[in-house]
XYZ file of C-alpha atoms in Angstrom:
656
model
C 8.553 126.603 -108.644
C 9.224 126.444 -104.899
C 6.482 127.723 -102.608
C 7.848 129.950 -99.847
C 4.449 130.031 -98.087
C 4.611 133.795 -97.616
C 1.301 135.064 -96.148
C -0.959 137.206 -98.275
C -1.603 140.892 -97.581
C 0.529 144.037 -97.280
C 4.192 143.455 -96.473
C 4.055 145.166 -93.077
C 1.076 143.062 -91.982
C 2.154 139.600 -93.147
C 3.804 138.520 -89.867
C 0.956 139.930 -87.767
C -1.553 138.049 -89.932
C 0.483 134.841 -89.682
C 0.720 134.974 -85.894
C -3.009 135.605 -85.625
C -3.999 132.682 -87.832
C -1.389 129.934 -87.306
C -2.251 126.744 -85.446
C -1.341 126.533 -81.776
C -0.405 123.681 -79.454
C -1.900 123.847 -75.973
C 0.435 123.640 -72.935
C -0.558 120.053 -72.034
C 0.149 118.852 -75.564
C 3.489 120.669 -75.743
C 4.735 118.423 -72.931
C 4.123 115.364 -75.150
C 6.235 116.678 -78.035
C 9.990 116.204 -78.386
C 12.231 118.538 -80.365
C 15.865 118.103 -81.355
C 18.070 121.201 -81.711
C 21.436 120.870 -83.443
C 23.866 123.620 -82.483
C 23.882 125.918 -79.475
C 25.005 129.229 -80.916
C 22.656 132.190 -80.837
C 20.036 130.541 -83.073
C 20.204 127.133 -81.357
C 20.499 128.341 -77.741
C 17.683 130.868 -78.159
C 15.441 128.315 -79.896
C 16.105 125.597 -77.300
C 15.522 128.064 -74.441
C 12.339 129.494 -75.973
C 10.870 126.090 -76.822
C 11.827 124.651 -73.434
C 10.147 127.579 -71.707
C 6.998 126.913 -73.733
C 6.944 123.362 -72.352
C 8.270 121.255 -75.195
C 10.738 118.456 -74.375
C 13.955 119.617 -76.012
C 17.284 117.890 -76.698
C 20.122 120.295 -77.565
C 23.321 119.013 -79.205
C 26.686 120.670 -79.729
C 30.051 119.265 -80.738
C 31.877 121.670 -78.394
C 32.513 120.857 -74.741
C 30.039 123.575 -73.731
C 27.252 125.508 -75.498
C 29.199 128.643 -74.588
C 31.922 127.678 -77.061
C 29.624 128.054 -80.066
C 31.169 130.291 -82.736
C 28.621 133.045 -82.096
C 31.026 134.267 -79.381
C 33.393 135.437 -82.093
C 31.009 138.122 -83.410
C 32.494 141.419 -82.323
C 30.880 144.550 -83.582
C 27.197 144.550 -82.748
C 23.589 143.697 -83.464
C 21.191 145.764 -85.577
C 17.746 146.905 -84.439
C 15.391 149.641 -85.622
C 14.959 151.443 -82.297
C 15.807 154.940 -83.624
C 17.347 155.883 -80.277
C 19.573 158.408 -82.082
C 16.540 160.126 -83.644
C 18.426 160.042 -86.949
C 15.635 158.809 -89.189
C 15.758 155.061 -88.619
C 12.619 152.902 -88.847
C 11.525 149.318 -89.407
C 11.084 150.125 -93.083
C 14.577 151.620 -93.392
C 16.182 148.560 -91.745
C 14.193 146.354 -94.112
C 15.176 148.419 -97.142
C 18.887 148.631 -96.208
C 18.980 144.839 -95.734
C 17.320 144.140 -99.094
C 19.530 146.659 -100.885
C 22.649 145.484 -99.049
C 21.869 141.932 -100.205
C 21.755 143.242 -103.783
C 18.055 142.354 -104.183
C 18.566 138.629 -103.857
C 16.652 138.133 -100.556
C 12.981 137.448 -99.917
C 10.981 140.543 -98.949
C 8.636 138.753 -96.524
C 11.425 137.247 -94.394
C 13.480 140.420 -94.315
C 10.590 142.627 -93.227
C 9.750 140.191 -90.437
C 13.382 140.369 -89.323
C 13.226 144.138 -89.177
C 9.926 144.020 -87.259
C 11.197 141.788 -84.464
C 14.638 143.440 -84.207
C 13.523 145.783 -81.434
C 12.151 142.887 -79.377
C 15.568 141.234 -79.441
C 17.204 144.216 -77.739
C 14.487 144.291 -75.056
C 14.913 140.547 -74.485
C 18.687 140.789 -74.188
C 18.618 143.812 -71.875
C 16.210 141.888 -69.627
C 18.728 139.034 -69.594
C 21.441 141.437 -68.425
C 23.466 141.727 -71.613
C 25.830 144.660 -70.868
C 25.252 146.809 -73.933
C 27.221 150.041 -74.109
C 25.265 153.057 -72.836
C 25.334 156.795 -73.376
C 26.066 159.229 -70.536
C 22.326 159.611 -69.861
C 21.736 155.847 -69.577
C 20.221 155.112 -72.987
C 21.718 152.242 -74.969
C 24.421 153.449 -77.319
C 24.471 152.873 -81.087
C 27.150 152.980 -83.743
C 27.168 152.758 -87.534
C 27.924 149.754 -89.698
C 28.415 149.383 -93.437
C 25.582 149.931 -95.901
C 23.564 152.309 -93.704
C 23.398 156.022 -93.069
C 21.910 155.725 -89.579
C 23.270 154.435 -86.261
C 21.331 151.265 -85.387
C 24.024 148.887 -84.166
C 23.870 148.014 -80.448
C 27.137 146.726 -79.030
C 29.085 145.586 -75.999
C 32.593 146.910 -76.726
C 34.127 144.482 -79.263
C 32.610 141.331 -77.760
C 28.927 141.622 -78.590
C 28.534 138.036 -79.779
C 30.059 136.686 -76.568
C 27.779 138.773 -74.345
C 24.656 137.858 -76.373
C 25.599 134.180 -76.253
C 26.046 134.323 -72.486
C 22.507 135.739 -72.296
C 21.088 132.983 -74.487
C 23.192 130.396 -72.627
C 21.756 131.543 -69.278
C 18.247 131.159 -70.671
C 19.157 127.707 -72.029
C 20.765 126.532 -68.769
C 17.734 127.641 -66.801
C 15.618 125.291 -68.905
C 18.220 122.537 -68.495
C 18.005 122.977 -64.725
C 14.208 122.826 -64.861
C 14.362 119.582 -66.852
C 12.763 120.996 -70.009
C 15.974 120.776 -72.053
C 18.507 117.958 -72.046
C 21.964 119.088 -73.117
C 24.292 116.810 -75.116
C 27.778 118.304 -75.402
C 30.611 116.676 -77.393
C 28.010 115.093 -79.692
C 27.998 115.500 -83.474
C 24.957 114.886 -85.647
C 25.880 112.569 -88.527
C 22.508 111.641 -90.021
C 18.850 112.631 -90.212
C 16.357 109.826 -89.592
C 13.310 109.870 -91.867
C 10.063 108.051 -91.049
C 7.151 108.222 -93.530
C 8.726 111.178 -95.308
C 9.224 113.266 -92.171
C 12.305 114.100 -90.119
C 11.882 112.048 -86.932
C 15.295 111.927 -85.338
C 19.048 111.894 -85.709
C 22.081 109.673 -85.391
C 24.741 111.367 -83.264
C 28.288 110.376 -82.436
C 29.606 110.780 -78.907
C 32.926 112.442 -79.699
C 34.528 111.226 -76.441
C 33.684 107.510 -76.694
C 33.040 107.207 -80.437
C 29.687 105.544 -79.741
C 26.783 106.116 -82.144
C 23.467 107.136 -80.546
C 19.867 107.263 -81.797
C 17.577 110.139 -80.785
C 13.911 110.631 -81.628
C 12.212 113.982 -82.155
C 8.832 115.084 -83.532
C 10.851 117.771 -85.333
C 14.525 118.591 -85.878
C 16.031 122.111 -85.887
C 19.379 122.643 -87.577
C 21.149 125.680 -86.063
C 24.648 124.587 -87.009
C 26.066 127.779 -88.535
C 27.739 128.474 -91.848
C 30.216 126.701 -94.103
C 32.964 129.294 -94.615
C 35.614 126.731 -93.633
C 35.230 125.113 -97.044
C 37.904 127.738 -97.914
C 40.162 126.346 -95.128
C 41.374 129.827 -94.194
C 38.468 131.872 -92.848
C 37.440 133.827 -89.772
C 35.420 130.815 -88.590
C 36.448 128.644 -85.671
C 38.358 125.599 -86.903
C 35.573 123.242 -85.813
C 32.896 125.073 -87.809
C 31.631 122.786 -90.570
C 28.802 122.003 -92.957
C 28.164 118.409 -91.895
C 24.748 118.787 -90.217
C 23.341 120.802 -93.107
C 24.980 118.530 -95.677
C 23.468 115.382 -94.160
C 20.074 117.088 -94.383
C 20.831 118.055 -97.989
C 21.602 114.458 -98.928
C 18.299 113.389 -97.315
C 16.269 115.755 -99.513
C 16.688 119.277 -98.098
C 17.484 121.658 -100.954
C 20.652 123.758 -100.633
C 20.082 127.365 -101.712
C 22.522 129.857 -103.210
C 25.650 127.981 -102.047
C 27.990 130.314 -103.961
C 26.945 133.410 -101.957
C 29.982 133.840 -99.691
C 30.774 136.970 -97.725
C 34.311 138.255 -97.811
C 34.905 140.488 -94.772
C 37.056 143.538 -95.591
C 38.734 144.000 -92.188
C 40.789 140.914 -91.295
C 44.384 140.595 -90.216
C 46.248 139.544 -93.397
C 47.650 136.056 -93.947
C 51.181 135.840 -92.589
C 52.305 132.476 -93.916
C 51.553 128.825 -94.782
C 51.474 127.855 -91.114
C 48.119 129.512 -90.465
C 44.969 127.500 -89.873
C 42.522 130.376 -89.482
C 42.266 134.144 -89.846
C 41.365 136.774 -87.264
C 38.626 139.296 -87.797
C 38.967 142.967 -86.895
C 35.374 144.077 -86.315
C 33.602 146.108 -88.973
C 32.788 148.546 -86.169
C 36.358 149.779 -86.583
C 35.282 151.308 -89.911
C 33.091 153.677 -87.879
C 36.033 155.764 -86.806
C 38.954 154.313 -88.767
C 39.912 155.602 -92.207
C 41.105 153.161 -94.872
C 43.898 154.182 -97.213
C 46.857 153.116 -99.338
C 49.857 155.155 -100.546
C 49.307 157.085 -103.779
C 52.662 155.775 -105.001
C 52.994 152.133 -106.112
C 55.230 149.812 -104.081
C 55.769 152.475 -101.427
C 57.891 150.849 -98.727
C 57.892 153.730 -96.248
C 56.326 153.257 -92.814
C 52.737 154.426 -92.652
C 53.551 157.248 -90.231
C 56.200 158.550 -92.627
C 53.760 158.968 -95.532
C 52.361 162.540 -95.483
C 48.632 163.191 -95.730
C 48.772 164.477 -99.319
C 50.381 161.213 -100.465
C 47.631 159.000 -99.061
C 44.681 157.681 -101.106
C 41.556 157.319 -98.956
C 40.094 155.297 -101.788
C 36.703 154.437 -100.244
C 36.038 158.083 -99.431
C 37.159 158.983 -102.964
C 35.068 156.390 -104.774
C 31.982 156.342 -102.541
C 31.600 159.821 -101.033
C 28.052 159.270 -99.676
C 29.040 156.252 -97.571
C 32.818 156.521 -97.464
C 34.412 153.910 -95.203
C 30.959 152.523 -94.366
C 30.124 150.951 -97.726
C 28.870 147.331 -97.495
C 31.362 144.533 -97.038
C 31.364 143.239 -100.585
C 32.072 146.708 -101.976
C 34.853 147.441 -99.450
C 36.466 144.017 -100.037
C 36.579 144.336 -103.825
C 37.944 147.874 -103.547
C 40.781 146.645 -101.286
C 41.596 143.801 -103.697
C 41.590 146.202 -106.642
C 44.099 148.552 -104.938
C 46.389 145.668 -103.948
C 46.190 144.047 -107.398
C 47.070 147.433 -108.920
C 50.288 147.561 -106.885
C 49.327 149.856 -104.024
C 49.184 147.198 -101.272
C 51.218 147.590 -98.086
C 53.176 145.365 -95.705
C 55.651 142.621 -96.630
C 53.061 140.676 -98.633
C 51.676 143.783 -100.382
C 48.275 142.163 -99.791
C 47.000 144.659 -97.213
C 45.673 148.179 -96.788
C 45.803 150.552 -93.824
C 43.041 151.131 -91.265
C 44.079 154.356 -89.522
C 42.818 155.726 -86.180
C 44.927 158.882 -85.955
C 42.062 161.210 -86.979
C 39.626 159.525 -84.601
C 42.037 159.806 -81.679
C 42.518 163.497 -82.438
C 38.775 164.151 -82.801
C 37.802 162.298 -79.625
C 40.642 163.994 -77.742
C 39.417 167.450 -78.690
C 35.831 166.576 -77.717
C 36.998 165.220 -74.379
C 39.129 168.311 -73.723
C 36.158 170.553 -74.456
C 33.934 168.487 -72.158
C 36.438 168.911 -69.363
C 37.091 172.605 -70.081
C 40.796 171.976 -70.659
C 43.260 174.048 -72.704
C 45.095 170.844 -73.554
C 48.375 170.396 -75.416
C 48.602 168.217 -78.500
C 50.108 165.486 -76.371
C 47.268 165.674 -73.819
C 44.649 165.639 -76.585
C 46.203 162.470 -78.013
C 46.178 160.871 -74.567
C 42.499 161.779 -74.024
C 41.571 160.518 -77.502
C 43.330 157.173 -76.946
C 41.373 156.678 -73.732
C 38.043 157.142 -75.579
C 39.078 154.763 -78.383
C 40.247 152.237 -75.770
C 36.837 152.338 -74.108
C 35.031 151.752 -77.421
C 37.340 149.268 -79.127
C 40.051 148.362 -76.622
C 39.797 144.583 -76.742
C 40.058 144.632 -80.566
C 43.185 146.797 -80.416
C 44.685 144.484 -77.787
C 43.941 141.468 -79.984
C 45.605 143.116 -82.980
C 48.718 143.935 -80.970
C 48.986 140.384 -79.576
C 48.823 138.865 -83.077
C 50.985 141.345 -85.000
C 53.245 142.830 -82.316
C 52.300 146.353 -83.504
C 50.557 149.035 -81.442
C 47.490 150.192 -83.440
C 47.178 153.322 -81.301
C 50.544 154.466 -82.711
C 50.603 153.004 -86.223
C 47.733 152.092 -88.605
C 46.454 148.502 -88.635
C 47.022 146.441 -91.742
C 43.909 144.636 -92.992
C 42.835 142.524 -95.969
C 39.585 140.774 -96.934
C 38.939 137.177 -95.826
C 36.129 134.636 -95.964
C 33.705 135.267 -93.150
C 29.979 134.470 -93.475
C 27.931 132.388 -95.893
C 24.640 133.752 -97.122
C 23.761 130.447 -98.800
C 22.421 127.525 -96.801
C 19.490 125.148 -96.590
C 16.434 126.458 -98.420
C 13.609 127.284 -96.017
C 10.125 128.683 -96.466
C 8.589 131.540 -94.442
C 8.143 129.094 -91.545
C 11.892 128.212 -91.620
C 11.071 124.660 -92.713
C 13.289 122.988 -95.283
C 11.944 120.890 -98.150
C 11.952 117.961 -95.689
C 8.784 118.063 -93.530
C 9.598 118.480 -89.855
C 13.171 119.617 -90.558
C 13.850 123.301 -89.845
C 16.929 125.443 -90.329
C 17.707 128.621 -88.346
C 20.389 131.313 -88.350
C 23.368 131.092 -90.670
C 22.518 127.464 -91.527
C 19.641 128.694 -93.717
C 19.730 131.041 -96.707
C 16.763 133.242 -95.941
C 17.513 136.804 -94.924
C 20.662 138.266 -96.435
C 20.530 137.768 -100.194
C 23.904 137.978 -101.919
C 25.629 140.019 -99.189
C 25.013 140.365 -95.453
C 25.218 143.796 -93.885
C 27.381 143.873 -90.765
C 25.661 143.277 -87.403
C 22.786 141.412 -89.068
C 23.955 137.875 -88.280
C 23.304 138.153 -84.535
C 19.979 139.777 -85.323
C 18.855 136.917 -87.570
C 20.035 134.149 -85.223
C 18.125 135.566 -82.242
C 15.081 136.544 -84.303
C 14.762 132.993 -85.641
C 15.246 131.375 -82.234
C 13.319 133.644 -79.864
C 10.574 135.144 -82.022
C 9.933 133.116 -85.199
C 10.305 129.386 -84.582
C 8.014 129.248 -81.492
C 5.121 130.283 -83.775
C 6.000 128.468 -86.986
C 6.894 125.162 -85.316
C 3.618 125.171 -83.409
C 1.805 125.517 -86.729
C 3.387 122.228 -87.846
C 3.262 120.323 -84.569
C -0.408 121.059 -83.972
C -1.161 118.217 -86.409
C 1.341 115.931 -84.646
C 0.045 115.842 -81.070
C -1.296 112.292 -81.478
C 2.066 110.961 -82.742
C 3.657 108.815 -80.085
C 7.472 108.715 -79.725
C 8.844 106.341 -82.344
C 10.881 103.398 -81.068
C 14.634 103.694 -81.504
C 14.511 100.120 -82.808
C 12.412 101.272 -85.776
C 13.997 100.123 -89.073
C 14.618 103.735 -90.093
C 16.859 104.267 -87.059
C 18.635 100.935 -87.590
C 19.284 101.731 -91.253
C 20.453 105.290 -90.547
C 22.907 104.160 -87.885
C 24.257 101.455 -90.195
C 24.893 103.988 -92.982
C 26.843 106.220 -90.556
C 28.818 103.236 -89.244
C 29.609 102.013 -92.762
C 30.925 105.422 -93.805
C 33.119 105.697 -90.696
C 34.545 102.224 -91.314
C 35.148 103.061 -94.958
C 37.118 106.167 -93.962
C 39.194 104.329 -91.379
C 39.984 101.483 -93.780
C 41.458 103.675 -96.508
C 44.802 103.724 -94.686
C 46.388 106.026 -97.238
C 49.429 108.300 -96.977
C 48.074 111.862 -96.734
C 46.631 113.750 -93.756
C 43.085 115.063 -93.630
C 44.504 118.570 -93.162
C 46.454 118.387 -96.414
C 43.269 117.674 -98.387
C 41.405 120.480 -96.624
C 44.220 122.959 -97.440
C 44.237 121.954 -101.093
C 40.478 122.298 -101.338
C 40.658 125.724 -99.704
C 43.268 126.912 -102.176
C 41.140 125.837 -105.154
C 38.081 127.534 -103.672
C 39.859 130.819 -102.862
C 41.631 131.010 -106.237
C 38.677 130.022 -108.410
C 35.549 130.754 -106.353
C 36.731 133.507 -103.999
C 36.494 137.293 -104.305
C 36.289 137.089 -108.115
C 35.072 134.247 -110.293
C 35.005 133.518 -114.014
C 33.644 130.689 -116.151
C 37.039 129.213 -117.049
C 38.249 129.170 -113.457
C 35.026 127.675 -112.119
C 35.049 124.885 -114.703
C 38.665 124.111 -113.775
C 37.752 124.129 -110.076
C 34.912 121.635 -110.564
C 37.288 119.201 -112.313
C 40.029 119.722 -109.691
C 37.625 119.165 -106.779
C 36.270 115.993 -108.341
C 39.836 114.689 -108.689
C 40.657 115.766 -105.133
C 37.602 113.956 -103.802
C 38.648 110.777 -105.623
C 42.148 111.072 -104.167
C 40.767 111.734 -100.659
C 38.685 108.519 -100.679
C 41.680 106.484 -101.832
C 44.671 108.036 -100.038
C 43.640 109.750 -96.799
C 45.182 108.434 -93.587
C 43.279 108.610 -90.310
C 45.213 107.492 -87.220
C 43.598 106.077 -84.091
C 40.483 103.923 -83.754
C 36.729 104.335 -84.144
C 35.492 103.676 -80.614
C 37.550 106.337 -78.901
C 38.106 110.075 -78.960
C 39.467 110.646 -82.461
C 39.554 114.279 -83.676
C 41.152 113.264 -86.986
C 38.192 111.028 -87.736
C 35.802 113.846 -86.859
C 37.732 116.141 -89.190
C 37.770 113.578 -91.999
C 33.973 113.287 -91.848
C 33.714 117.066 -92.170
C 36.268 117.444 -94.945
C 34.538 114.720 -96.971
C 31.372 116.857 -96.833
C 33.300 120.038 -97.684
C 34.620 118.364 -100.838
C 31.065 117.733 -102.054
C 29.890 121.202 -101.018
C 32.837 122.868 -102.780
C 31.850 121.250 -106.050
C 28.247 122.444 -105.687
C 29.395 125.985 -104.806
C 31.376 126.150 -108.054
C 28.460 124.738 -110.056
C 26.138 127.358 -108.535
C 28.649 130.164 -109.195
C 29.095 129.002 -112.798
C 25.334 128.847 -113.322
C 24.763 132.382 -111.911
C 26.162 134.364 -114.841
C 25.783 137.732 -113.168
C 27.496 139.709 -110.425
C 25.544 140.392 -107.260
C 26.702 141.136 -103.740
C 29.568 138.848 -102.732
C 29.271 136.872 -105.980
C 31.471 138.746 -108.465
C 31.646 137.282 -111.958
C 34.403 139.049 -113.867
C 32.324 138.750 -117.055
C 29.569 140.862 -115.472
C 30.796 144.233 -114.231
C 30.222 147.907 -114.988
C 32.833 150.137 -116.631
C 33.803 151.304 -113.134
C 34.386 147.727 -111.974
C 31.206 147.443 -109.858
C 28.972 144.356 -109.674
C 26.446 144.222 -112.518
C 23.239 142.310 -111.772
C 21.033 140.663 -114.377
C 17.547 140.924 -112.897
C 15.857 139.709 -116.066
C 17.514 136.285 -115.874
C 18.695 135.753 -112.290
C 16.151 137.281 -109.920
C 15.634 133.954 -108.191
C 16.878 131.737 -105.392
C 18.777 128.755 -106.793
C 17.803 125.732 -104.659
C 19.782 122.587 -105.471
C 18.440 119.077 -104.979
C 20.949 116.287 -104.379
C 20.581 113.577 -106.996
C 23.691 111.495 -106.360
C 27.460 111.740 -106.698
C 28.409 114.894 -108.701
C 24.765 115.314 -109.652
C 22.354 118.082 -108.638
C 19.124 119.498 -110.024
C 18.326 123.181 -109.648
C 14.893 124.420 -108.564
C 13.997 128.126 -108.672
C 12.130 130.331 -106.263
C 11.334 133.538 -108.148
C 11.919 136.671 -106.104
C 9.097 139.206 -106.290
C 9.716 142.775 -105.109
C 6.507 144.605 -104.354
C 7.990 147.310 -102.103
C 11.797 147.493 -102.503
C 12.033 147.719 -106.290
C 15.425 146.580 -107.557
C 17.775 149.345 -108.686
C 21.476 149.312 -109.435
C 23.144 149.630 -106.055
C 25.039 152.884 -105.558
C 26.902 154.044 -102.464
C 28.436 157.065 -104.155
């Protein structure tokens, strides 16, 4: 069994005990230690900034042209924290419990409670950095609701919270760059982990502008490279988002945990055709005030505004009265799919449902009229209500109109679920260390905090918690025994061998000289994954997918065509490297999904559902983290970490 190294003692005292007893590195010794950080999103930028401020020598790598282009900017709706500003009953315990329950009891209690504990510190940190959170009339920070909760704990900056938080972390990072504590490497992609005496001691990176391979030493390596949703090709992720950094670590001995746990986000702009390369998210925050519905009549082709109230099915409110439109993402996504599959979908594709703001505009308009003491007409009330909605969600509405050509203030938005976040990732212990000593994984790149389904507004919380408040302690505990280790020469055989393996693979790819584009293979992989390992999975489909992916991989390595040369800027080569890793990951995801013969969170096995079509867990047989060890081509061995629930006892999830 895997040892998660969770401290002893009561759940609410574990982190306090750890911090009081872990080993420390004194300031003079910190200056002797070098740390490599891969990725500069919220987890990477906050970790690099925090460690640089502590005095470590940090190298931060990103494949974008600036750390500010990390995909964290795309997060829209908010960040959770147990501040209880609304005085509505929130607490650290309630945030912990909602997160465990929202993840369908497949997350580790110790990590989740720590996340809830430090959540308040994150808000204080970001306010001090100048992040422009929305505020109430009296000056207090404003909160709104997100799915899976009955309190308002989500802090936000209109519909661009991720961007504003990243700018805060970026400022902190750039300050350390200016002071010389952090060295920034943009347009660099990590292509291999260097191991010396069983420990991670560096990386091989490729300069994406010149094509040159570089060797970099570090006493420890932090992977903060995000999730792998782009294995599905169409997702809400940026097109550059990939699994390569984590996959290289996996092939070097880092176990990959729960790879099949994929989050499908319920509020995305539907697919419009084969030409699309990515999907656009409409923030979950829109479910705060928007009402989701479909016509009560099948194949109803009337415009939404022409369908009277009594002929509308507000199906989430009908099925889940306690939570209504704010059920967790996995529940809302499956409910939308069920309605569309049953013939009630809307739009030309019939693969969409309505998200309607008419009621919210009316409600806010009446409140505003009362505040101003107006005897307003219906037209004036609508105008006042639109102004309030614009202030709260305006940039999201603008984005929707630009993409669809429809005005969401006048007609309901059309939405449909799409791949968004991945709860699986590299297995880490309580200290965020992988099974490779000296190799850590933070944020979405690890598996640790969300179980089988992530509640909305928890991704930003985890990324910043890991970077600002967890890794400075846990890394010190490891590096305290490493202060006598001198920097290892870049001519060390391990570096030479690692660089050669990267070079050989690149040459192999370039020499295939086949007939098909990298993109065509990625699209075909995505289609297999979405059809067989998407919102619903079954044994037959997963077995077919494994065979199809193996065949696709064989075809890729014999018939892909990559134009250009190696020693130059070559985006197709970069993409080929990433798609080759996605092909291997896709196979493992299907193996993991086939092995987990239960439904939980975002993993919905058709063979395991209640009479009402809800996910049916099997706690007796599957209450564990599945951590897969790479054993060679098409070959993995599963290791289990049993999940023990001392406080949040597993029950069948109900949001009714």
